[in-house]
Amino acid sequence: MTPPSADYTVRKILAAALLVFPCVFVLVFIMHFRHLADFTHFRMHYVQAPPERTVAMLIAARNRWPMVHDPHMIAYLALPVFPLCAFALYVLGRNARPVASAIALMITVSGSIYMGGLFGMWTAFYRGLGLVDPANLAGATATFTALTTPQGAFLVTTTLAKFTIIGLAVQTLTLLGTRTVPVWAIICVVLGCSLFLMFWDLDNWMLIGTLLMAAGFLPMRTALLRQTNNASQVR
């Protein structure tokens, strides 16, 4: 029996990443909802919760829950899947459009670096506030407000993190006309990425966007596995 090649193993890992990424982020967004009504309340723009309420809640919680129960931490730990998804899409499109696929790959990978900074910041903010003495509530609230105001370094990091999703959309568009995957799958991913970007920080919209991406990734995953099977049969 011929052992599987390195290419076969890599393609199987990439195909798995296309499934793991949306599943993990669906979980992350669901964890943001305390009640079903939170999901059904659709807004057209993000309105930050009152900082004094958020800070008071985090100080009172005293980090009693494990760190891995924080959805920001789960997303942070799952970020290595982003480059794997990016490379999976690159493998699907590199034969038909090598230059465009490579450029789009770099956009996604570069964005994922800044996405790591974004999730790292939020994780540090939330866990750090759990260590604050309640007597320092006013100072902690002022600091949290200053750190999370969309300006300066925070705005730069957030903006650059969006290139992860922009890159995924561009990578998917490079597959148009290649007959590698169905057109409807490409539309699903691009539409999902668009919702993600248009309604940034609105968890219900981003959840829907992630589900659309998941639907589009399924035939892409199948196409990647088909390439894997074809490659193994040639060998």
XYZ file of C-alpha atoms in Angstrom:
235
model
C 0.000 0.000 0.000
C 1.410 3.365 -1.044
C 1.686 5.824 1.882
C -0.078 9.178 1.419
C 2.115 11.899 -0.019
C 2.834 15.207 1.706
C 0.617 16.962 -0.860
C -2.261 14.611 -0.037
C -1.926 15.317 3.693
C -1.687 19.084 3.219
C -4.796 19.176 1.045
C -6.754 17.197 3.636
C -5.719 19.698 6.312
C -6.710 22.641 4.107
C -10.086 21.060 3.382
C -10.656 20.602 7.114
C -9.786 24.274 7.736
C -12.606 25.361 5.407
C -14.983 23.527 7.730
C -13.392 24.437 11.076
C -13.228 28.212 10.485
C -16.964 28.878 10.064
C -17.925 26.369 12.772
C -15.679 28.018 15.362
C -16.816 31.531 14.526
C -20.484 30.543 14.553
C -19.844 29.357 18.123
C -18.032 32.605 18.966
C -20.925 34.769 17.780
C -23.556 32.605 19.483
C -21.668 33.006 22.765
C -22.222 36.754 22.530
C -25.984 36.318 22.788
C -27.462 36.106 26.276
C -30.995 35.624 25.002
C -32.654 34.718 21.695
C -33.989 38.273 21.542
C -30.393 39.511 21.217
C -30.110 37.674 17.896
C -33.424 38.924 16.542
C -32.597 42.572 17.318
C -31.057 43.719 14.033
C -29.407 47.126 13.869
C -27.908 48.933 10.911
C -24.912 50.318 12.770
C -22.917 49.385 15.844
C -23.675 51.134 19.121
C -21.217 50.385 21.891
C -22.698 49.275 25.201
C -22.271 51.862 27.984
C -18.631 51.469 29.129
C -19.550 51.965 32.782
C -21.919 48.999 32.636
C -19.423 46.761 30.833
C -16.579 47.638 33.187
C -18.708 47.226 36.310
C -19.855 43.799 35.119
C -16.307 42.613 34.361
C -14.935 43.880 37.684
C -17.783 42.190 39.565
C -17.188 38.914 37.681
C -13.579 38.778 38.947
C -12.566 36.410 36.113
C -14.462 33.561 37.746
C -14.985 31.830 34.391
C -12.052 30.036 32.665
C -10.236 32.079 30.045
C -11.275 29.666 27.272
C -14.928 30.518 27.988
C -14.308 34.013 26.637
C -15.463 34.104 22.978
C -12.656 36.546 22.165
C -10.111 34.004 23.426
C -11.708 31.189 21.411
C -11.519 33.339 18.276
C -7.946 34.321 19.151
C -6.854 30.694 19.505
C -8.615 29.758 16.252
C -6.870 32.418 14.142
C -4.247 30.021 12.672
C -7.138 28.518 10.707
C -7.460 31.762 8.691
C -4.157 31.347 6.798
C -5.037 27.699 6.175
C -8.365 28.753 4.622
C -6.529 31.361 2.580
C -4.086 28.779 1.267
C -6.956 26.374 0.497
C -8.572 29.014 -1.733
C -5.187 29.753 -3.290
C -4.708 26.085 -4.183
C -8.113 26.067 -5.879
C -7.392 29.161 -7.978
C -3.643 29.146 -8.604
C -3.756 27.125 -11.828
C -6.306 29.372 -13.527
C -5.176 32.732 -12.104
C -1.772 32.368 -10.418
C -0.925 36.069 -9.991
C -4.367 37.193 -8.802
C -4.580 34.192 -6.450
C -1.168 34.967 -4.951
C -1.999 38.646 -4.390
C -5.341 37.787 -2.788
C -3.606 35.202 -0.595
C -1.209 37.839 0.723
C -4.113 40.174 1.531
C -5.826 37.507 3.631
C -2.672 36.379 5.417
C -1.605 39.960 6.167
C -5.047 40.775 7.524
C -4.998 37.709 9.774
C -1.901 39.088 11.520
C -3.745 42.273 12.425
C -6.851 40.261 13.330
C -4.683 38.538 15.926
C -3.814 41.921 17.372
C -7.483 42.875 17.515
C -8.645 39.747 19.334
C -5.580 39.883 21.566
C -6.504 43.413 22.633
C -10.091 42.524 23.490
C -9.011 39.438 25.415
C -6.491 41.466 27.393
C -9.038 44.217 28.099
C -11.703 41.843 29.390
C -9.406 39.675 31.507
C -7.493 42.679 32.819
C -10.639 44.415 34.053
C -11.470 41.320 36.070
C -8.424 42.056 38.206
C -9.332 45.670 38.997
C -10.296 46.670 42.534
C -13.968 47.824 42.600
C -12.778 50.999 44.323
C -11.095 51.975 41.049
C -14.256 51.669 38.947
C -14.230 55.284 37.749
C -10.605 55.148 36.609
C -11.063 51.749 34.976
C -14.114 53.019 33.094
C -12.241 56.077 31.834
C -9.315 53.919 30.716
C -11.540 51.358 28.978
C -13.425 54.133 27.182
C -10.187 55.690 25.957
C -8.743 52.344 24.819
C -11.837 51.271 22.866
C -12.706 54.585 21.222
C -12.422 54.105 17.420
C -9.413 56.323 16.874
C -5.642 56.107 16.871
C -4.005 52.683 17.215
C -7.306 50.952 17.992
C -8.871 52.218 14.747
C -5.767 51.298 12.731
C -5.727 47.749 14.116
C -9.458 47.278 13.538
C -9.236 48.591 9.975
C -6.261 46.407 9.071
C -7.952 43.347 10.598
C -10.770 43.749 8.059
C -8.335 42.849 5.296
C -8.693 39.229 6.423
C -12.311 39.209 5.258
C -11.583 41.409 2.235
C -8.883 38.939 1.208
C -11.224 35.946 1.499
C -13.758 37.721 -0.733
C -11.102 38.589 -3.325
C -9.725 35.046 -3.259
C -13.204 33.693 -3.880
C -13.772 36.098 -6.778
C -10.634 34.762 -8.478
C -12.494 31.457 -8.847
C -15.163 33.034 -11.088
C -15.119 31.536 -14.554
C -12.748 28.715 -13.592
C -15.518 26.090 -13.220
C -13.675 24.855 -10.155
C -16.652 25.481 -7.875
C -20.319 26.399 -8.490
C -21.096 30.078 -9.009
C -23.629 29.997 -6.164
C -20.843 29.018 -3.754
C -18.796 32.034 -4.811
C -21.822 34.298 -4.362
C -22.443 32.882 -0.860
C -18.890 33.557 0.304
C -18.724 37.052 -1.192
C -22.129 37.945 0.248
C -21.106 36.545 3.640
C -17.885 38.561 3.610
C -19.841 41.675 2.603
C -22.245 41.296 5.543
C -19.265 40.718 7.827
C -17.643 43.975 6.713
C -20.781 46.124 6.440
C -22.020 45.183 9.920
C -18.718 44.854 11.759
C -19.238 44.224 15.499
C -22.937 43.417 15.024
C -22.899 39.774 16.055
C -26.198 38.668 14.504
C -25.311 40.028 11.072
C -21.800 38.588 11.328
C -23.269 35.215 12.333
C -25.422 35.213 9.193
C -22.380 36.205 7.151
C -20.387 33.329 8.615
C -23.184 30.856 7.822
C -23.203 32.078 4.221
C -19.454 31.599 4.045
C -19.864 28.088 5.480
C -22.395 27.232 2.760
C -20.004 28.467 0.077
C -16.994 26.708 1.569
C -18.668 23.278 1.440
C -18.401 22.804 -2.362
C -14.950 24.414 -2.265
C -13.915 21.832 0.297
C -15.336 19.104 -1.954
C -13.399 20.476 -4.936
C -10.195 20.475 -2.907
C -10.764 16.880 -1.787
C -11.543 15.909 -5.378
C -8.194 17.325 -6.407
C -6.647 15.307 -3.585
C -8.290 12.097 -4.804
C -7.287 12.760 -8.402
C -3.709 13.431 -7.343
C -3.553 10.210 -5.315
C -4.989 8.172 -8.225
C -2.330 9.553 -10.571
C 0.299 8.363 -8.149
